[in-house]
């Protein structure tokens, strides 16, 4: 069994991230010391948004991911159109409505996010 070997960006890749900002989603993988060091080297403290860096952002903010924000708002609206009697029913409704989201709907969301 082989495991993935950790790799670091070469210093020549720094120009690729000059205009980018890294936003952390709170996963513990991204808060490991080697990852924090890598982010600091390539982005600097001012361009990393995380509770482990000077620029803090509220956890699970809908501003970080408008598509995620839309999806849960939509699912809440369609899943609770009628009373739910048990958890299995809620899970079933959510699963069904996720399958009903069309590629056209997703494309429309992206167009509104980036317009």
PDB file of N, CA and C in Angstrom, residues 30-89:
ATOM      1  N   UNK A  30      -6.675  21.811   6.675  1.00  0.00           N
ATOM      2  CA  UNK A  30      -6.119  23.085   6.264  1.00  0.00           C
ATOM      3  C   UNK A  30      -5.501  23.865   7.410  1.00  0.00           C
ATOM      4  N   UNK A  31      -5.651  23.392   8.630  1.00  0.00           N
ATOM      5  CA  UNK A  31      -5.084  24.111   9.765  1.00  0.00           C
ATOM      6  C   UNK A  31      -3.839  23.428  10.313  1.00  0.00           C
ATOM      7  N   UNK A  32      -3.383  22.375   9.655  1.00  0.00           N
ATOM      8  CA  UNK A  32      -2.144  21.716  10.071  1.00  0.00           C
ATOM      9  C   UNK A  32      -0.985  22.694   9.874  1.00  0.00           C
ATOM     10  N   UNK A  33      -0.003  22.631  10.748  1.00  0.00           N
ATOM     11  CA  UNK A  33       1.111  23.584  10.692  1.00  0.00           C
ATOM     12  C   UNK A  33       1.813  23.625   9.341  1.00  0.00           C
ATOM     13  N   UNK A  34       2.109  22.477   8.689  1.00  0.00           N
ATOM     14  CA  UNK A  34       2.763  22.560   7.378  1.00  0.00           C
ATOM     15  C   UNK A  34       1.906  23.283   6.333  1.00  0.00           C
ATOM     16  N   UNK A  35       0.601  23.098   6.394  1.00  0.00           N
ATOM     17  CA  UNK A  35      -0.290  23.766   5.443  1.00  0.00           C
ATOM     18  C   UNK A  35      -0.334  25.261   5.727  1.00  0.00           C
ATOM     19  N   UNK A  36      -0.427  25.633   7.003  1.00  0.00           N
ATOM     20  CA  UNK A  36      -0.432  27.056   7.353  1.00  0.00           C
ATOM     21  C   UNK A  36       0.862  27.721   6.891  1.00  0.00           C
ATOM     22  N   UNK A  37       1.977  27.029   7.060  1.00  0.00           N
ATOM     23  CA  UNK A  37       3.263  27.578   6.620  1.00  0.00           C
ATOM     24  C   UNK A  37       3.270  27.766   5.103  1.00  0.00           C
ATOM     25  N   UNK A  38       2.793  26.765   4.375  1.00  0.00           N
ATOM     26  CA  UNK A  38       2.751  26.848   2.917  1.00  0.00           C
ATOM     27  C   UNK A  38       1.880  28.019   2.460  1.00  0.00           C
ATOM     28  N   UNK A  39       0.723  28.168   3.085  1.00  0.00           N
ATOM     29  CA  UNK A  39      -0.174  29.271   2.731  1.00  0.00           C
ATOM     30  C   UNK A  39       0.472  30.620   3.016  1.00  0.00           C
ATOM     31  N   UNK A  40       1.161  30.723   4.157  1.00  0.00           N
ATOM     32  CA  UNK A  40       1.820  31.981   4.521  1.00  0.00           C
ATOM     33  C   UNK A  40       2.922  32.322   3.525  1.00  0.00           C
ATOM     34  N   UNK A  41       3.675  31.317   3.105  1.00  0.00           N
ATOM     35  CA  UNK A  41       4.761  31.545   2.149  1.00  0.00           C
ATOM     36  C   UNK A  41       4.216  32.028   0.808  1.00  0.00           C
ATOM     37  N   UNK A  42       3.159  31.381   0.321  1.00  0.00           N
ATOM     38  CA  UNK A  42       2.671  31.685  -1.023  1.00  0.00           C
ATOM     39  C   UNK A  42       1.643  32.804  -1.090  1.00  0.00           C
ATOM     40  N   UNK A  43       0.876  33.014  -0.024  1.00  0.00           N
ATOM     41  CA  UNK A  43      -0.159  34.032  -0.050  1.00  0.00           C
ATOM     42  C   UNK A  43       0.130  35.205   0.880  1.00  0.00           C
ATOM     43  N   UNK A  44       0.932  34.975   1.916  1.00  0.00           N
ATOM     44  CA  UNK A  44       1.160  36.009   2.917  1.00  0.00           C
ATOM     45  C   UNK A  44      -0.024  36.080   3.865  1.00  0.00           C
ATOM     46  N   UNK A  45       0.159  36.698   5.014  1.00  0.00           N
ATOM     47  CA  UNK A  45      -0.912  36.780   6.007  1.00  0.00           C
ATOM     48  C   UNK A  45      -2.138  37.542   5.510  1.00  0.00           C
ATOM     49  N   UNK A  46      -1.936  38.536   4.659  1.00  0.00           N
ATOM     50  CA  UNK A  46      -3.044  39.399   4.241  1.00  0.00           C
ATOM     51  C   UNK A  46      -3.983  38.734   3.246  1.00  0.00           C
ATOM     52  N   UNK A  47      -3.550  37.650   2.602  1.00  0.00           N
ATOM     53  CA  UNK A  47      -4.387  37.039   1.573  1.00  0.00           C
ATOM     54  C   UNK A  47      -4.859  35.640   1.939  1.00  0.00           C
ATOM     55  N   UNK A  48      -4.838  35.306   3.214  1.00  0.00           N
ATOM     56  CA  UNK A  48      -5.414  34.048   3.694  1.00  0.00           C
ATOM     57  C   UNK A  48      -6.506  34.412   4.684  1.00  0.00           C
ATOM     58  N   UNK A  49      -7.722  33.939   4.413  1.00  0.00           N
ATOM     59  CA  UNK A  49      -8.845  34.210   5.310  1.00  0.00           C
ATOM     60  C   UNK A  49      -9.102  32.949   6.110  1.00  0.00           C
ATOM     61  N   UNK A  50      -8.796  32.993   7.401  1.00  0.00           N
ATOM     62  CA  UNK A  50      -8.882  31.814   8.257  1.00  0.00           C
ATOM     63  C   UNK A  50      -8.807  32.259   9.706  1.00  0.00           C
ATOM     64  N   UNK A  51      -9.353  31.461  10.595  1.00  0.00           N
ATOM     65  CA  UNK A  51      -9.247  31.829  12.009  1.00  0.00           C
ATOM     66  C   UNK A  51      -7.846  31.576  12.559  1.00  0.00           C
ATOM     67  N   UNK A  52      -6.945  31.065  11.729  1.00  0.00           N
ATOM     68  CA  UNK A  52      -5.554  30.854  12.138  1.00  0.00           C
ATOM     69  C   UNK A  52      -4.630  31.935  11.577  1.00  0.00           C
ATOM     70  N   UNK A  53      -5.200  32.932  10.914  1.00  0.00           N
ATOM     71  CA  UNK A  53      -4.432  34.020  10.325  1.00  0.00           C
ATOM     72  C   UNK A  53      -5.048  35.342  10.786  1.00  0.00           C
ATOM     73  N   UNK A  54      -4.348  36.466  10.564  1.00  0.00           N
ATOM     74  CA  UNK A  54      -4.870  37.749  11.041  1.00  0.00           C
ATOM     75  C   UNK A  54      -6.238  38.135  10.469  1.00  0.00           C
ATOM     76  N   UNK A  55      -6.526  37.753   9.219  1.00  0.00           N
ATOM     77  CA  UNK A  55      -7.808  38.118   8.606  1.00  0.00           C
ATOM     78  C   UNK A  55      -8.820  37.005   8.885  1.00  0.00           C
ATOM     79  N   UNK A  56      -9.695  37.240   9.850  1.00  0.00           N
ATOM     80  CA  UNK A  56     -10.663  36.230  10.292  1.00  0.00           C
ATOM     81  C   UNK A  56     -11.990  36.442   9.573  1.00  0.00           C
ATOM     82  N   UNK A  57     -12.666  35.353   9.254  1.00  0.00           N
ATOM     83  CA  UNK A  57     -13.973  35.389   8.630  1.00  0.00           C
ATOM     84  C   UNK A  57     -14.871  34.460   9.417  1.00  0.00           C
ATOM     85  N   UNK A  58     -16.137  34.797   9.539  1.00  0.00           N
ATOM     86  CA  UNK A  58     -17.033  33.949  10.317  1.00  0.00           C
ATOM     87  C   UNK A  58     -17.127  32.551   9.714  1.00  0.00           C
ATOM     88  N   UNK A  59     -17.188  31.515  10.547  1.00  0.00           N
ATOM     89  CA  UNK A  59     -17.280  30.154  10.028  1.00  0.00           C
ATOM     90  C   UNK A  59     -18.594  29.928   9.286  1.00  0.00           C
ATOM     91  N   UNK A  60     -18.536  29.110   8.272  1.00  0.00           N
ATOM     92  CA  UNK A  60     -19.691  28.703   7.471  1.00  0.00           C
ATOM     93  C   UNK A  60     -20.462  29.899   6.910  1.00  0.00           C
ATOM     94  N   UNK A  61     -19.746  30.913   6.518  1.00  0.00           N
ATOM     95  CA  UNK A  61     -20.385  32.108   5.981  1.00  0.00           C
ATOM     96  C   UNK A  61     -20.933  31.843   4.584  1.00  0.00           C
ATOM     97  N   UNK A  62     -22.194  32.228   4.313  1.00  0.00           N
ATOM     98  CA  UNK A  62     -22.719  32.063   2.962  1.00  0.00           C
ATOM     99  C   UNK A  62     -21.989  32.926   1.945  1.00  0.00           C
ATOM    100  N   UNK A  63     -21.285  33.944   2.418  1.00  0.00           N
ATOM    101  CA  UNK A  63     -20.535  34.787   1.499  1.00  0.00           C
ATOM    102  C   UNK A  63     -19.337  34.051   0.909  1.00  0.00           C
ATOM    103  N   UNK A  64     -18.897  32.991   1.568  1.00  0.00           N
ATOM    104  CA  UNK A  64     -17.772  32.228   1.040  1.00  0.00           C
ATOM    105  C   UNK A  64     -18.188  31.384  -0.149  1.00  0.00           C
ATOM    106  N   UNK A  65     -19.442  30.969  -0.186  1.00  0.00           N
ATOM    107  CA  UNK A  65     -19.871  30.060  -1.231  1.00  0.00           C
ATOM    108  C   UNK A  65     -21.340  30.306  -1.564  1.00  0.00           C
ATOM    109  N   UNK A  66     -21.623  31.218  -2.485  1.00  0.00           N
ATOM    110  CA  UNK A  66     -23.014  31.518  -2.818  1.00  0.00           C
ATOM    111  C   UNK A  66     -23.794  30.313  -3.335  1.00  0.00           C
ATOM    112  N   UNK A  67     -23.135  29.405  -4.046  1.00  0.00           N
ATOM    113  CA  UNK A  67     -23.841  28.211  -4.542  1.00  0.00           C
ATOM    114  C   UNK A  67     -24.289  27.340  -3.376  1.00  0.00           C
ATOM    115  N   UNK A  68     -23.435  27.190  -2.404  1.00  0.00           N
ATOM    116  CA  UNK A  68     -23.770  26.416  -1.209  1.00  0.00           C
ATOM    117  C   UNK A  68     -24.934  27.088  -0.482  1.00  0.00           C
ATOM    118  N   UNK A  69     -24.857  28.396  -0.367  1.00  0.00           N
ATOM    119  CA  UNK A  69     -25.915  29.157   0.293  1.00  0.00           C
ATOM    120  C   UNK A  69     -27.248  28.971  -0.440  1.00  0.00           C
ATOM    121  N   UNK A  70     -27.239  29.066  -1.777  1.00  0.00           N
ATOM    122  CA  UNK A  70     -28.461  28.886  -2.568  1.00  0.00           C
ATOM    123  C   UNK A  70     -29.021  27.484  -2.378  1.00  0.00           C
ATOM    124  N   UNK A  71     -28.141  26.483  -2.457  1.00  0.00           N
ATOM    125  CA  UNK A  71     -28.594  25.088  -2.394  1.00  0.00           C
ATOM    126  C   UNK A  71     -29.349  24.813  -1.106  1.00  0.00           C
ATOM    127  N   UNK A  72     -28.822  25.222   0.035  1.00  0.00           N
ATOM    128  CA  UNK A  72     -29.498  24.912   1.296  1.00  0.00           C
ATOM    129  C   UNK A  72     -30.773  25.719   1.468  1.00  0.00           C
ATOM    130  N   UNK A  73     -30.799  26.941   0.974  1.00  0.00           N
ATOM    131  CA  UNK A  73     -32.036  27.718   1.015  1.00  0.00           C
ATOM    132  C   UNK A  73     -33.115  27.076   0.160  1.00  0.00           C
ATOM    133  N   UNK A  74     -32.723  26.651  -1.031  1.00  0.00           N
ATOM    134  CA  UNK A  74     -33.662  25.978  -1.939  1.00  0.00           C
ATOM    135  C   UNK A  74     -34.180  24.682  -1.323  1.00  0.00           C
ATOM    136  N   UNK A  75     -33.273  23.844  -0.808  1.00  0.00           N
ATOM    137  CA  UNK A  75     -33.687  22.562  -0.231  1.00  0.00           C
ATOM    138  C   UNK A  75     -34.604  22.757   0.967  1.00  0.00           C
ATOM    139  N   UNK A  76     -34.323  23.759   1.769  1.00  0.00           N
ATOM    140  CA  UNK A  76     -35.195  24.033   2.915  1.00  0.00           C
ATOM    141  C   UNK A  76     -36.596  24.399   2.436  1.00  0.00           C
ATOM    142  N   UNK A  77     -36.658  25.236   1.409  1.00  0.00           N
ATOM    143  CA  UNK A  77     -37.963  25.650   0.884  1.00  0.00           C
ATOM    144  C   UNK A  77     -38.764  24.480   0.322  1.00  0.00           C
ATOM    145  N   UNK A  78     -38.115  23.606  -0.448  1.00  0.00           N
ATOM    146  CA  UNK A  78     -38.869  22.519  -1.088  1.00  0.00           C
ATOM    147  C   UNK A  78     -39.088  21.327  -0.162  1.00  0.00           C
ATOM    148  N   UNK A  79     -38.187  21.091   0.770  1.00  0.00           N
ATOM    149  CA  UNK A  79     -38.325  19.924   1.652  1.00  0.00           C
ATOM    150  C   UNK A  79     -39.391  20.129   2.715  1.00  0.00           C
ATOM    151  N   UNK A  80     -39.633  21.362   3.109  1.00  0.00           N
ATOM    152  CA  UNK A  80     -40.582  21.627   4.190  1.00  0.00           C
ATOM    153  C   UNK A  80     -41.927  22.148   3.688  1.00  0.00           C
ATOM    154  N   UNK A  81     -42.301  21.789   2.455  1.00  0.00           N
ATOM    155  CA  UNK A  81     -43.600  22.229   1.936  1.00  0.00           C
ATOM    156  C   UNK A  81     -44.754  21.544   2.658  1.00  0.00           C
ATOM    157  N   UNK A  82     -44.497  20.381   3.233  1.00  0.00           N
ATOM    158  CA  UNK A  82     -45.502  19.645   4.016  1.00  0.00           C
ATOM    159  C   UNK A  82     -44.829  19.186   5.306  1.00  0.00           C
ATOM    160  N   UNK A  83     -45.604  18.930   6.346  1.00  0.00           N
ATOM    161  CA  UNK A  83     -45.010  18.475   7.614  1.00  0.00           C
ATOM    162  C   UNK A  83     -44.196  17.184   7.446  1.00  0.00           C
ATOM    163  N   UNK A  84     -43.123  17.091   8.221  1.00  0.00           N
ATOM    164  CA  UNK A  84     -42.247  15.910   8.193  1.00  0.00           C
ATOM    165  C   UNK A  84     -42.426  15.178   9.509  1.00  0.00           C
ATOM    166  N   UNK A  85     -42.658  13.874   9.415  1.00  0.00           N
ATOM    167  CA  UNK A  85     -42.938  13.105  10.630  1.00  0.00           C
ATOM    168  C   UNK A  85     -41.714  12.426  11.220  1.00  0.00           C
ATOM    169  N   UNK A  86     -40.684  12.163  10.390  1.00  0.00           N
ATOM    170  CA  UNK A  86     -39.486  11.515  10.928  1.00  0.00           C
ATOM    171  C   UNK A  86     -38.272  11.837  10.062  1.00  0.00           C
ATOM    172  N   UNK A  87     -37.105  11.591  10.597  1.00  0.00           N
ATOM    173  CA  UNK A  87     -35.842  11.945   9.954  1.00  0.00           C
ATOM    174  C   UNK A  87     -35.674  11.267   8.601  1.00  0.00           C
ATOM    175  N   UNK A  88     -36.072  10.009   8.485  1.00  0.00           N
ATOM    176  CA  UNK A  88     -35.931   9.294   7.212  1.00  0.00           C
ATOM    177  C   UNK A  88     -36.699  10.006   6.095  1.00  0.00           C
ATOM    178  N   UNK A  89     -37.852  10.536   6.426  1.00  0.00           N
ATOM    179  CA  UNK A  89     -38.648  11.269   5.436  1.00  0.00           C
ATOM    180  C   UNK A  89     -37.925  12.544   5.001  1.00  0.00           C
TER     181      UNK A  89
END
